[in-house]
Amino acid sequence: MATASAATASSLSLLFAHPHSQHRSSARKPFAGTHVRRPLRSLPAPHRARCASDAASTTATKHRRPAEENIREEAARLRGPGHDFSAWYVPFPPTPDDDPNERYSLDEVVYRSGSGGLLDVRHDMEALACFPGSYWRDLFDSRVGRTTWPYGSGVWSKKEFVLPEIDSDHIVSLFEGNSNLFWAERLGREHLGGMTDLWVKHCGISHTGSFKDLGMTVLVSQVNRLRRAPLSRPINGVGCASTGDTSAALSAYCAAAGIPAFVFLPADRISLQQLIQPIANGATVLSLDTDFDGCMRLIREVTAELPIYLANSLNSLRLEGQKTAAIEILQQFDWQVPDWVIVPGGNLGNIYAFYKGFEMCRVLGLVDRVPRLVCAQAANANPLYRFYKSGWSEFQPLVAETTYASAIQIGDPVSIDRAVVALKATNGIVEEATEEELMDAMALADRTGMFACPHTGVALAALFKLRDQRIIGPNDRTVVVSTAHGLKFTQSKIDYHDRNIKDMLCQYANPPINVKADFASVMDVLQNKLNGKM
């Protein structure tokens, strides 16, 4: 078991319109087939069902908040004593030439260190470590699935590990997170050499359909704090460059907070489903004749001149939210650590966020180790893979070619240094997937009950390769991170099942069958299908 220490219409287009917090009974269950006699009891007297209107005549175990009070107001009324947890920005990665005392308040509008490098959010680990790991496990478990503001969110249920100093009244949350951890039983058993412990973390089952919600709730909450008294910073809006999912998340959270959003998108390079999201949420959308890297350069120049807050992962606040997906995985496994976690990589902030979440839990005693990480890239946009294969000798940015995994079509990733730190610290691996490999992996996963996006296809294709190489074993607990919902990328599936992709066999295509509307014709088709002739 591997571990680490520390525009023609097609037939388809026509159709497309911890155990620490759970009390478990110690009573022994009878063996299967054993008949158990129970003592007879007299039947209770008939009674009518109790309705909400009967509440006044009964004793409630917990009082409901006043009808005129919302959950945010209730949280303010019930707010307990404060704590001494804090966090701040520091240069990343630290180098001998950096000022050891260089640090910035999270209330400052700053994106780069004094030397021009990245920043990272550092927590007061000494203060957090005053409480044992069991305390944090129990606290986080107690908040799951609740509506208590803001802890019902999968991100803000870990508030002390995210933005400990923010007032709950400043938080902008859409109850993101708490996403499904799907046991990919059939895919593992039938197509991956009998893998028994294969899981898919469906981060795309979220408010805007991607994992970007996890980070955006943190960033927009901090902007909301900065804009309001007593800080009252002159921030007129929030802006981002995007390949689709970031813009959707930013627009939704800004709309919820009443903050103007500005989105820079590469023209004709994202799906219509992604494009319509920021438009529907009222963002100002600029479609630019360039790629993502060009959009990124422009938004950085604009935010340097105008009072618009930068929302891209250059801003390390987002990673604080994204790291909670790693903590959530541990929580869903009753605080047991998986052996492998495979993450699609584009701008590369997410692979570092997962590492940061796992490592924070290890250091604070919630778990005793971290998993090995795999970063999966599309072969048409693979600068990290090339860097890895060179033995980390020299990083060379590139111009990304078109890929169906459009959200990771990035040739000059902002978080390259972060990704390298995460991979080296976990004895990690970088793998790539061609267009055919990622599309086949996506289609095969769909055949077993999923509805995967192309980016998940990249991660699954990497898993297929690592199984073939016997690097990942059949009994290794493996988690594939699905970063977006398949419904955002339906055109890629239409093209695949129509076999409408140049130079691609599309071996798992399943196009509809055109049949005459008579009984004999239908019976012929079904009999051929049942007899394995189709």
Short mmCIF file of C-alpha atoms in Angstrom, two decimals:
data_model
loop_
_atom_site.label_atom_id
_atom_site.label_comp_id
_atom_site.label_asym_id
_atom_site.label_seq_id
_atom_site.Cartn_x
_atom_site.Cartn_y
_atom_site.Cartn_z
CA MET A 1 0.00 0.00 0.00
CA ALA A 2 1.61 3.21 -1.15
CA THR A 3 1.81 6.07 1.32
CA ALA A 4 3.79 9.24 1.89
CA SER A 5 5.01 10.58 5.16
CA ALA A 6 5.02 13.95 6.00
CA ALA A 7 -22.41 23.91 -37.22
CA THR A 8 -24.10 20.81 -38.45
CA ALA A 9 -26.82 19.17 -36.45
CA SER A 10 -26.08 15.64 -35.37
CA SER A 11 -28.31 12.85 -34.14
CA LEU A 12 -27.25 13.64 -30.61
CA SER A 13 -27.57 17.40 -30.90
CA LEU A 14 -31.17 16.91 -31.97
CA LEU A 15 -31.86 14.95 -28.81
CA PHE A 16 -30.00 17.40 -26.64
CA ALA A 17 -32.57 20.11 -25.97
CA HIS A 18 -15.51 9.76 12.68
CA PRO A 19 -16.30 7.61 14.71
CA HIS A 20 -15.47 10.25 17.36
CA SER A 21 -18.77 11.93 16.88
CA GLN A 22 -21.08 9.04 16.09
CA HIS A 23 -22.60 6.93 18.86
CA ARG A 24 -22.69 3.31 17.86
CA SER A 25 -24.71 0.64 19.59
CA SER A 26 -22.72 -1.99 21.40
CA ALA A 27 -25.60 -4.48 21.33
CA ARG A 28 -24.79 -7.68 19.47
CA LYS A 29 -26.89 -8.20 16.35
CA PRO A 30 -28.45 -11.64 15.85
CA PHE A 31 -26.95 -13.92 13.21
CA ALA A 32 -28.63 -13.83 9.84
CA GLY A 33 -31.58 -16.21 9.80
CA THR A 34 -31.96 -16.29 13.59
CA HIS A 35 -35.57 -15.82 14.73
CA VAL A 36 -35.77 -13.44 17.66
CA ARG A 37 -38.90 -13.52 19.83
CA ARG A 38 -39.91 -10.15 21.20
CA PRO A 39 -42.15 -9.65 24.22
CA LEU A 40 -45.73 -8.75 23.36
CA ARG A 41 -46.75 -5.19 24.10
CA SER A 42 -50.18 -3.70 24.29
CA LEU A 43 -50.97 -1.49 21.34
CA PRO A 44 -50.94 2.24 22.07
CA ALA A 45 -54.20 4.10 22.01
CA PRO A 46 -55.00 5.68 18.65
CA HIS A 47 -53.77 9.27 18.35
CA ARG A 48 -53.62 11.87 15.66
CA ALA A 49 -50.38 13.00 14.07
CA ARG A 50 -48.85 16.05 15.68
CA CYS A 51 -48.66 19.07 13.37
CA ALA A 52 -46.62 22.23 13.55
CA SER A 53 -49.69 24.04 14.86
CA ASP A 54 -49.59 21.86 17.97
CA ALA A 55 -46.16 23.19 18.94
CA ALA A 56 -47.59 25.60 21.47
CA SER A 57 -49.12 22.73 23.45
CA THR A 58 -45.98 20.60 23.55
CA THR A 59 -42.56 20.92 25.12
CA ALA A 60 -39.85 21.35 22.47
CA THR A 61 -36.37 19.99 23.09
CA LYS A 62 -34.85 22.96 21.29
CA HIS A 63 -36.41 26.34 20.80
CA ARG A 64 -36.76 27.55 17.26
CA ARG A 65 -35.42 31.01 16.57
CA PRO A 66 -37.99 33.84 16.43
CA ALA A 67 -39.83 33.96 13.12
CA GLU A 68 -38.60 37.46 12.33
CA GLU A 69 -34.95 36.45 12.87
CA ASN A 70 -32.84 34.91 10.09
CA ILE A 71 -29.97 32.48 10.61
CA ARG A 72 -27.32 35.19 10.26
CA GLU A 73 -29.00 37.27 12.97
CA GLU A 74 -29.40 34.20 15.14
CA ALA A 75 -25.66 33.50 14.86
CA ALA A 76 -24.88 37.06 15.95
CA ARG A 77 -27.19 36.77 18.95
CA LEU A 78 -25.72 33.44 20.05
CA ARG A 79 -22.09 34.38 19.38
CA GLY A 80 -19.87 33.01 22.13
CA PRO A 81 -16.57 34.30 23.49
CA GLY A 82 -13.75 35.07 21.09
CA HIS A 83 -10.56 33.10 20.55
CA ASP A 84 -6.91 33.79 19.82
CA PHE A 85 -6.67 32.14 16.39
CA SER A 86 -5.21 34.25 13.59
CA ALA A 87 -3.70 34.09 10.10
CA TRP A 88 -1.64 36.32 7.84
CA TYR A 89 0.19 36.44 4.49
CA VAL A 90 3.84 35.39 4.15
CA PRO A 91 6.11 35.07 1.07
CA PHE A 92 5.95 31.73 -0.74
CA PRO A 93 8.10 29.81 -0.99
CA PRO A 94 10.40 31.27 1.67
CA THR A 95 13.94 31.89 0.41
CA PRO A 96 17.15 32.93 2.17
CA ASP A 97 16.93 36.35 0.52
CA ASP A 98 13.48 37.10 1.97
CA ASP A 99 13.02 39.28 5.00
CA PRO A 100 12.15 36.78 7.77
CA ASN A 101 9.83 39.38 9.28
CA GLU A 102 7.91 40.04 6.05
CA ARG A 103 4.24 39.43 6.66
CA TYR A 104 1.00 41.13 5.77
CA SER A 105 -2.40 41.33 7.36
CA LEU A 106 -5.19 39.57 5.49
CA ASP A 107 -6.91 42.95 5.55
CA GLU A 108 -4.28 44.38 3.22
CA VAL A 109 -4.87 44.34 -0.53
CA VAL A 110 -1.67 42.60 -1.58
CA TYR A 111 -1.03 39.76 -4.04
CA ARG A 112 2.78 39.54 -4.26
CA SER A 113 5.65 39.54 -1.78
CA GLY A 114 8.24 42.31 -1.65
CA SER A 115 10.44 40.34 -4.05
CA GLY A 116 7.57 39.76 -6.49
CA GLY A 117 6.87 36.16 -5.48
CA LEU A 118 3.67 34.48 -4.40
CA LEU A 119 2.08 34.82 -1.00
CA ASP A 120 0.65 32.12 1.24
CA VAL A 121 -1.77 32.26 4.15
CA ARG A 122 -0.06 31.11 7.33
CA HIS A 123 -2.05 30.17 10.42
CA ASP A 124 -1.02 30.47 14.05
CA MET A 125 -0.41 26.75 14.37
CA GLU A 126 0.80 27.12 17.96
CA ALA A 127 -2.58 28.50 19.02
CA LEU A 128 -4.48 25.83 17.07
CA ALA A 129 -2.28 23.13 18.60
CA CYS A 130 -3.45 24.09 22.09
CA PHE A 131 -6.39 21.83 21.27
CA PRO A 132 -5.77 18.13 20.51
CA GLY A 133 -6.61 16.58 17.17
CA SER A 134 -9.59 14.81 18.71
CA TYR A 135 -11.10 18.18 19.61
CA TRP A 136 -10.96 19.38 16.01
CA ARG A 137 -12.30 16.09 14.65
CA ASP A 138 -15.26 16.19 16.99
CA LEU A 139 -15.92 19.88 16.35
CA PHE A 140 -15.90 19.52 12.58
CA ASP A 141 -18.04 16.37 12.73
CA SER A 142 -20.61 18.12 14.91
CA ARG A 143 -21.21 20.77 12.25
CA VAL A 144 -21.85 18.55 9.23
CA GLY A 145 -25.23 18.97 7.57
CA ARG A 146 -26.49 21.68 9.90
CA THR A 147 -28.13 24.99 9.04
CA THR A 148 -26.43 26.89 11.85
CA TRP A 149 -24.77 29.91 10.25
CA PRO A 150 -22.16 29.66 8.84
CA TYR A 151 -21.17 26.15 9.85
CA GLY A 152 -23.54 24.29 7.53
CA SER A 153 -21.09 25.07 4.73
CA GLY A 154 -18.43 22.46 4.08
CA VAL A 155 -15.90 25.30 4.05
CA TRP A 156 -17.06 27.32 7.04
CA SER A 157 -17.55 24.23 9.17
CA LYS A 158 -13.73 24.43 9.29
CA LYS A 159 -13.73 28.21 9.89
CA GLU A 160 -10.89 28.10 12.43
CA PHE A 161 -8.64 26.51 9.77
CA VAL A 162 -9.74 28.93 7.03
CA LEU A 163 -10.35 32.57 8.07
CA PRO A 164 -10.42 32.46 11.87
CA GLU A 165 -10.75 36.20 12.42
CA ILE A 166 -13.63 37.02 10.08
CA ASP A 167 -16.94 37.96 11.64
CA SER A 168 -19.67 35.50 10.71
CA ASP A 169 -21.84 38.42 9.62
CA HIS A 170 -19.33 39.21 6.84
CA ILE A 171 -19.32 35.68 5.44
CA VAL A 172 -20.85 35.16 1.98
CA SER A 173 -21.83 31.50 1.76
CA LEU A 174 -24.13 29.48 -0.46
CA PHE A 175 -23.69 26.38 1.74
CA GLU A 176 -21.00 25.06 -0.57
CA GLY A 177 -18.97 21.93 0.02
CA ASN A 178 -20.17 18.74 1.71
CA SER A 179 -19.92 17.11 -1.72
CA ASN A 180 -20.46 13.45 -2.43
CA LEU A 181 -17.66 10.91 -2.09
CA PHE A 182 -18.74 8.32 -4.65
CA TRP A 183 -17.62 4.69 -4.43
CA ALA A 184 -16.71 3.84 -8.03
CA GLU A 185 -17.33 0.16 -7.43
CA ARG A 186 -17.97 -1.06 -10.96
CA LEU A 187 -15.31 1.09 -12.61
CA GLY A 188 -12.69 -0.22 -10.20
CA ARG A 189 -13.82 -3.83 -10.34
CA GLU A 190 -14.31 -4.23 -14.09
CA HIS A 191 -11.95 -1.74 -15.69
CA LEU A 192 -9.09 -1.11 -13.27
CA GLY A 193 -7.92 -4.59 -12.40
CA GLY A 194 -10.25 -5.24 -9.51
CA MET A 195 -9.68 -2.07 -7.51
CA THR A 196 -11.75 -2.43 -4.35
CA ASP A 197 -11.34 1.01 -2.81
CA LEU A 198 -11.74 3.53 -5.63
CA TRP A 199 -13.59 6.76 -4.84
CA VAL A 200 -14.50 9.90 -6.73
CA LYS A 201 -14.81 13.17 -4.82
CA HIS A 202 -17.55 15.03 -6.67
CA CYS A 203 -16.48 18.63 -6.02
CA GLY A 204 -18.59 19.62 -9.03
CA ILE A 205 -21.75 18.87 -7.07
CA SER A 206 -21.74 22.41 -5.74
CA HIS A 207 -23.66 25.64 -6.19
CA THR A 208 -22.14 26.68 -9.54
CA GLY A 209 -21.04 23.19 -10.59
CA SER A 210 -17.33 23.24 -9.78
CA PHE A 211 -14.83 23.16 -6.94
CA LYS A 212 -14.17 26.88 -7.45
CA ASP A 213 -17.06 27.62 -5.06
CA LEU A 214 -14.91 26.40 -2.17
CA GLY A 215 -12.34 29.12 -2.68
CA MET A 216 -14.66 31.85 -3.87
CA THR A 217 -16.74 31.87 -0.70
CA VAL A 218 -13.55 32.73 1.22
CA LEU A 219 -12.32 35.40 -1.15
CA VAL A 220 -15.66 37.18 -1.56
CA SER A 221 -16.26 36.99 2.19
CA GLN A 222 -12.95 38.75 2.82
CA VAL A 223 -13.79 41.39 0.21
CA ASN A 224 -17.15 41.87 1.91
CA ARG A 225 -15.30 42.41 5.18
CA LEU A 226 -12.93 44.92 3.59
CA ARG A 227 -15.76 46.94 2.02
CA ARG A 228 -17.78 47.22 5.22
CA ALA A 229 -17.20 49.31 8.34
CA PRO A 230 -14.95 49.74 10.16
CA LEU A 231 -12.40 48.97 7.40
CA SER A 232 -14.42 50.56 4.56
CA ARG A 233 -11.76 49.92 1.92
CA PRO A 234 -12.42 51.57 -1.49
CA ILE A 235 -12.98 48.32 -3.42
CA ASN A 236 -15.47 48.89 -6.24
CA GLY A 237 -15.65 45.31 -7.49
CA VAL A 238 -13.92 41.96 -7.95
CA GLY A 239 -12.38 40.72 -11.20
CA CYS A 240 -10.93 37.53 -12.62
CA ALA A 241 -9.57 35.92 -15.73
CA SER A 242 -11.18 32.57 -16.31
CA THR A 243 -11.46 29.47 -18.43
CA GLY A 244 -15.08 29.23 -17.26
CA ASP A 245 -15.52 27.85 -13.77
CA THR A 246 -13.81 30.67 -11.85
CA SER A 247 -16.02 33.24 -13.54
CA ALA A 248 -19.16 31.28 -12.66
CA ALA A 249 -18.21 31.03 -9.00
CA LEU A 250 -17.09 34.66 -8.71
CA SER A 251 -20.26 35.94 -10.35
CA ALA A 252 -22.57 33.92 -8.12
CA TYR A 253 -20.91 34.91 -4.86
CA CYS A 254 -20.61 38.55 -5.85
CA ALA A 255 -24.29 38.54 -6.82
CA ALA A 256 -25.19 37.10 -3.42
CA ALA A 257 -23.17 39.84 -1.70
CA GLY A 258 -24.22 42.70 -4.01
CA ILE A 259 -20.63 43.29 -5.17
CA PRO A 260 -19.92 44.10 -8.87
CA ALA A 261 -18.05 41.32 -10.71
CA PHE A 262 -15.82 41.73 -13.80
CA VAL A 263 -14.91 38.67 -15.85
CA PHE A 264 -12.25 38.33 -18.59
CA LEU A 265 -12.85 35.26 -20.78
CA PRO A 266 -10.95 33.93 -23.82
CA ALA A 267 -13.31 34.21 -26.78
CA ASP A 268 -14.74 30.95 -28.18
CA ARG A 269 -12.78 28.78 -25.75
CA ILE A 270 -15.28 27.90 -23.05
CA SER A 271 -18.56 26.02 -23.11
CA LEU A 272 -21.86 27.84 -23.51
CA GLN A 273 -22.96 26.40 -20.17
CA GLN A 274 -19.98 28.07 -18.50
CA LEU A 275 -20.43 31.35 -20.40
CA ILE A 276 -24.07 31.78 -19.46
CA GLN A 277 -23.41 31.53 -15.73
CA PRO A 278 -21.65 34.90 -15.18
CA ILE A 279 -24.02 36.52 -17.67
CA ALA A 280 -27.05 35.27 -15.74
CA ASN A 281 -25.57 36.42 -12.44
CA GLY A 282 -25.15 39.97 -13.71
CA ALA A 283 -21.38 40.12 -14.09
CA THR A 284 -19.68 42.40 -16.61
CA VAL A 285 -18.26 39.86 -19.10
CA LEU A 286 -15.42 40.79 -21.46
CA SER A 287 -14.81 38.25 -24.24
CA LEU A 288 -11.19 38.75 -25.31
CA ASP A 289 -9.39 37.58 -28.43
CA THR A 290 -6.65 35.75 -26.53
CA ASP A 291 -6.10 32.65 -24.42
CA PHE A 292 -6.35 32.33 -20.65
CA ASP A 293 -2.77 33.44 -20.10
CA GLY A 294 -3.49 36.60 -22.08
CA CYS A 295 -6.63 37.24 -20.01
CA MET A 296 -4.57 36.75 -16.86
CA ARG A 297 -1.98 39.31 -17.90
CA LEU A 298 -4.71 41.86 -18.65
CA ILE A 299 -6.61 41.40 -15.38
CA ARG A 300 -3.41 41.82 -13.40
CA GLU A 301 -2.69 45.08 -15.22
CA VAL A 302 -6.24 46.31 -14.71
CA THR A 303 -6.38 45.51 -10.99
CA ALA A 304 -3.10 47.39 -10.53
CA GLU A 305 -4.76 50.55 -11.86
CA LEU A 306 -8.41 50.32 -10.75
CA PRO A 307 -10.02 49.60 -7.34
CA ILE A 308 -10.95 46.08 -8.46
CA TYR A 309 -9.90 43.19 -6.23
CA LEU A 310 -8.12 40.32 -8.00
CA ALA A 311 -9.88 36.98 -7.60
CA ASN A 312 -7.55 34.58 -9.43
CA SER A 313 -5.57 31.91 -7.57
CA LEU A 314 -2.62 34.27 -7.58
CA ASN A 315 -4.64 35.43 -4.56
CA SER A 316 -3.93 32.77 -1.94
CA LEU A 317 -7.19 33.33 -0.05
CA ARG A 318 -9.02 31.02 -2.43
CA LEU A 319 -6.72 28.14 -1.60
CA GLU A 320 -7.84 28.35 2.03
CA GLY A 321 -11.31 27.35 0.95
CA GLN A 322 -10.18 24.77 -1.58
CA LYS A 323 -8.07 22.97 1.03
CA THR A 324 -11.24 22.07 2.94
CA ALA A 325 -12.02 19.46 0.27
CA ALA A 326 -9.00 17.53 1.55
CA ILE A 327 -10.20 17.81 5.15
CA GLU A 328 -13.65 16.74 4.02
CA ILE A 329 -12.22 13.60 2.39
CA LEU A 330 -10.56 12.65 5.68
CA GLN A 331 -13.82 13.32 7.49
CA GLN A 332 -15.80 11.16 5.06
CA PHE A 333 -13.35 8.30 5.66
CA ASP A 334 -13.83 8.62 9.46
CA TRP A 335 -10.45 10.38 9.62
CA GLN A 336 -8.59 7.59 7.88
CA VAL A 337 -6.07 8.70 5.24
CA PRO A 338 -6.37 7.48 1.64
CA ASP A 339 -3.25 6.21 -0.10
CA TRP A 340 -3.58 8.28 -3.28
CA VAL A 341 -5.40 11.44 -4.31
CA ILE A 342 -5.43 12.34 -8.03
CA VAL A 343 -6.15 15.97 -8.93
CA PRO A 344 -6.48 17.51 -12.43
CA GLY A 345 -4.03 20.39 -12.82
CA GLY A 346 -4.19 23.61 -14.85
CA ASN A 347 -3.26 26.78 -12.97
CA LEU A 348 -2.04 24.38 -10.24
CA GLY A 349 -3.43 26.06 -7.13
CA ASN A 350 -5.68 23.11 -6.32
CA ILE A 351 -2.94 20.48 -5.97
CA TYR A 352 -1.26 22.72 -3.40
CA ALA A 353 -4.57 23.37 -1.65
CA PHE A 354 -5.12 19.63 -1.21
CA TYR A 355 -1.61 19.21 0.15
CA LYS A 356 -2.12 22.11 2.54
CA GLY A 357 -5.36 20.66 3.89
CA PHE A 358 -3.88 17.21 4.44
CA GLU A 359 -0.66 18.56 5.96
CA MET A 360 -2.49 20.91 8.33
CA CYS A 361 -4.48 17.96 9.65
CA ARG A 362 -1.29 15.93 10.10
CA VAL A 363 0.56 18.66 11.95
CA LEU A 364 -2.38 19.29 14.29
CA GLY A 365 -2.87 15.61 15.07
CA LEU A 366 -6.16 14.93 13.29
CA VAL A 367 -4.36 12.24 11.25
CA ASP A 368 -0.87 10.74 11.32
CA ARG A 369 0.19 10.95 7.66
CA VAL A 370 -0.69 12.43 4.28
CA PRO A 371 -1.57 10.65 1.02
CA ARG A 372 0.58 10.62 -2.08
CA LEU A 373 -0.64 13.19 -4.58
CA VAL A 374 -0.90 12.84 -8.35
CA CYS A 375 -1.36 15.86 -10.58
CA ALA A 376 -2.96 14.96 -13.91
CA GLN A 377 -2.55 17.25 -16.92
CA ALA A 378 -3.91 17.25 -20.45
CA ALA A 379 -1.09 16.47 -22.90
CA ASN A 380 -2.07 19.60 -24.85
CA ALA A 381 -1.41 21.77 -21.79
CA ASN A 382 1.26 19.99 -19.78
CA PRO A 383 4.01 22.34 -18.56
CA LEU A 384 4.10 20.74 -15.10
CA TYR A 385 4.36 17.24 -16.59
CA ARG A 386 7.33 18.30 -18.72
CA PHE A 387 8.96 19.94 -15.71
CA TYR A 388 8.47 16.75 -13.68
CA LYS A 389 9.85 14.50 -16.43
CA SER A 390 12.94 16.71 -16.64
CA GLY A 391 13.69 15.94 -13.01
CA TRP A 392 12.55 19.42 -11.96
CA SER A 393 15.57 20.84 -13.79
CA GLU A 394 13.96 23.82 -15.54
CA PHE A 395 10.40 25.02 -15.91
CA GLN A 396 9.38 26.10 -19.41
CA PRO A 397 5.99 27.77 -19.91
CA LEU A 398 4.27 26.98 -23.19
CA VAL A 399 1.36 28.02 -25.35
CA ALA A 400 -1.40 25.57 -24.47
CA GLU A 401 -3.10 23.78 -27.35
CA THR A 402 -6.85 23.24 -27.51
CA THR A 403 -8.14 20.51 -25.21
CA TYR A 404 -11.58 19.25 -24.28
CA ALA A 405 -10.44 19.78 -20.70
CA SER A 406 -10.75 23.51 -21.33
CA ALA A 407 -10.61 24.62 -17.68
CA ILE A 408 -7.02 23.35 -17.43
CA GLN A 409 -5.91 24.64 -20.85
CA ILE A 410 -3.16 26.75 -19.27
CA GLY A 411 0.45 26.91 -20.43
CA ASP A 412 1.93 29.30 -17.86
CA PRO A 413 0.40 28.35 -14.50
CA VAL A 414 0.54 30.91 -11.71
CA SER A 415 0.97 28.31 -8.97
CA ILE A 416 3.80 26.29 -10.46
CA ASP A 417 5.97 26.79 -7.35
CA ARG A 418 3.12 25.75 -5.09
CA ALA A 419 2.54 22.57 -7.08
CA VAL A 420 6.21 21.59 -6.91
CA VAL A 421 6.25 22.00 -3.13
CA ALA A 422 3.13 19.82 -2.78
CA LEU A 423 4.43 17.06 -5.04
CA LYS A 424 7.89 16.92 -3.52
CA ALA A 425 6.48 16.86 0.02
CA THR A 426 4.19 13.90 -0.74
CA ASN A 427 6.49 11.91 -3.04
CA GLY A 428 3.96 12.82 -5.71
CA ILE A 429 3.67 12.02 -9.40
CA VAL A 430 2.66 14.00 -12.48
CA GLU A 431 0.93 12.18 -15.34
CA GLU A 432 -0.61 13.34 -18.62
CA ALA A 433 -3.51 12.26 -20.84
CA THR A 434 -3.98 12.70 -24.56
CA GLU A 435 -7.32 13.91 -25.90
CA GLU A 436 -8.33 10.37 -26.83
CA GLU A 437 -7.26 8.99 -23.46
CA LEU A 438 -9.18 11.57 -21.46
CA MET A 439 -12.32 11.30 -23.58
CA ASP A 440 -12.30 7.50 -23.46
CA ALA A 441 -11.78 7.56 -19.69
CA MET A 442 -14.66 9.99 -19.28
CA ALA A 443 -16.95 7.87 -21.48
CA LEU A 444 -16.00 4.64 -19.73
CA ALA A 445 -16.68 6.20 -16.32
CA ASP A 446 -20.06 7.35 -17.59
CA ARG A 447 -20.81 3.76 -18.62
CA THR A 448 -20.49 2.79 -14.93
CA GLY A 449 -22.92 5.40 -13.61
CA MET A 450 -20.99 8.66 -13.52
CA PHE A 451 -21.46 11.75 -15.64
CA ALA A 452 -17.89 12.99 -15.62
CA CYS A 453 -16.43 16.19 -17.01
CA PRO A 454 -13.38 16.05 -19.33
CA HIS A 455 -11.11 17.22 -16.49
CA THR A 456 -12.17 14.23 -14.43
CA GLY A 457 -11.41 12.23 -17.56
CA VAL A 458 -7.82 13.51 -17.36
CA ALA A 459 -7.51 12.31 -13.77
CA LEU A 460 -9.10 8.95 -14.58
CA ALA A 461 -6.81 8.46 -17.56
CA ALA A 462 -3.85 9.11 -15.27
CA LEU A 463 -5.21 6.46 -12.91
CA PHE A 464 -5.49 3.93 -15.76
CA LYS A 465 -1.82 4.54 -16.61
CA LEU A 466 -0.63 4.26 -13.01
CA ARG A 467 -2.54 1.01 -12.59
CA ASP A 468 -1.02 -0.36 -15.79
CA GLN A 469 2.42 0.56 -14.44
CA ARG A 470 1.55 -1.15 -11.13
CA ILE A 471 2.36 2.04 -9.24
CA ILE A 472 -1.13 2.15 -7.74
CA GLY A 473 -2.16 -1.23 -6.37
CA PRO A 474 -5.58 -2.92 -6.61
CA ASN A 475 -6.19 -2.48 -2.88
CA ASP A 476 -4.86 1.05 -2.52
CA ARG A 477 -7.52 3.46 -1.31
CA THR A 478 -7.56 5.96 -4.16
CA VAL A 479 -9.54 9.17 -4.53
CA VAL A 480 -10.02 10.84 -7.92
CA VAL A 481 -11.01 14.48 -7.58
CA SER A 482 -13.81 15.46 -9.97
CA THR A 483 -13.53 19.21 -10.28
CA ALA A 484 -16.68 20.10 -12.26
CA HIS A 485 -20.11 18.74 -13.15
CA GLY A 486 -20.46 16.91 -16.46
CA LEU A 487 -23.52 18.99 -17.34
CA LYS A 488 -21.23 21.96 -17.94
CA PHE A 489 -19.48 20.10 -20.77
CA THR A 490 -22.28 18.36 -22.65
CA GLN A 491 -21.00 19.38 -26.08
CA SER A 492 -17.87 17.31 -25.56
CA LYS A 493 -20.06 14.29 -24.84
CA ILE A 494 -22.25 14.98 -27.87
CA ASP A 495 -19.18 15.17 -30.11
CA TYR A 496 -17.80 11.93 -28.66
CA HIS A 497 -20.98 9.85 -28.93
CA ASP A 498 -21.61 11.21 -32.44
CA ARG A 499 -18.04 10.17 -33.35
CA ASN A 500 -17.61 13.73 -34.49
CA ILE A 501 -14.02 14.20 -33.27
CA LYS A 502 -11.29 14.19 -35.89
CA ASP A 503 -8.71 11.40 -35.61
CA MET A 504 -10.45 9.85 -32.59
CA LEU A 505 -11.96 6.37 -32.61
CA CYS A 506 -14.43 7.13 -29.79
CA GLN A 507 -14.49 3.45 -28.90
CA TYR A 508 -17.12 3.80 -26.17
CA ALA A 509 -19.52 5.91 -28.25
CA ASN A 510 -23.19 5.08 -27.73
CA PRO A 511 -25.21 6.99 -30.35
CA PRO A 512 -28.98 6.69 -30.53
CA ILE A 513 -30.40 4.16 -33.01
CA ASN A 514 -32.78 5.42 -35.68
CA VAL A 515 -35.67 2.95 -35.95
CA LYS A 516 -38.94 2.92 -37.84
CA ALA A 517 -41.96 3.39 -35.60
CA ASP A 518 -43.35 -0.15 -36.04
CA PHE A 519 -43.30 -3.19 -33.79
CA ALA A 520 -41.25 -5.47 -36.06
CA SER A 521 -38.46 -2.95 -36.53
CA VAL A 522 -38.25 -2.23 -32.82
CA MET A 523 -38.20 -5.96 -32.01
CA ASP A 524 -35.38 -6.61 -34.51
CA VAL A 525 -33.22 -3.93 -32.92
CA LEU A 526 -33.87 -5.09 -29.37
CA GLN A 527 -33.30 -8.77 -30.18
CA ASN A 528 -30.01 -7.96 -31.88
CA LYS A 529 -29.02 -5.90 -28.87
CA LEU A 530 -29.94 -8.62 -26.40
CA ASN A 531 -28.11 -11.23 -28.48
CA GLY A 532 -24.94 -9.15 -28.48
CA LYS A 533 -25.02 -8.40 -32.19
CA MET A 534 -24.95 -4.65 -31.72
#
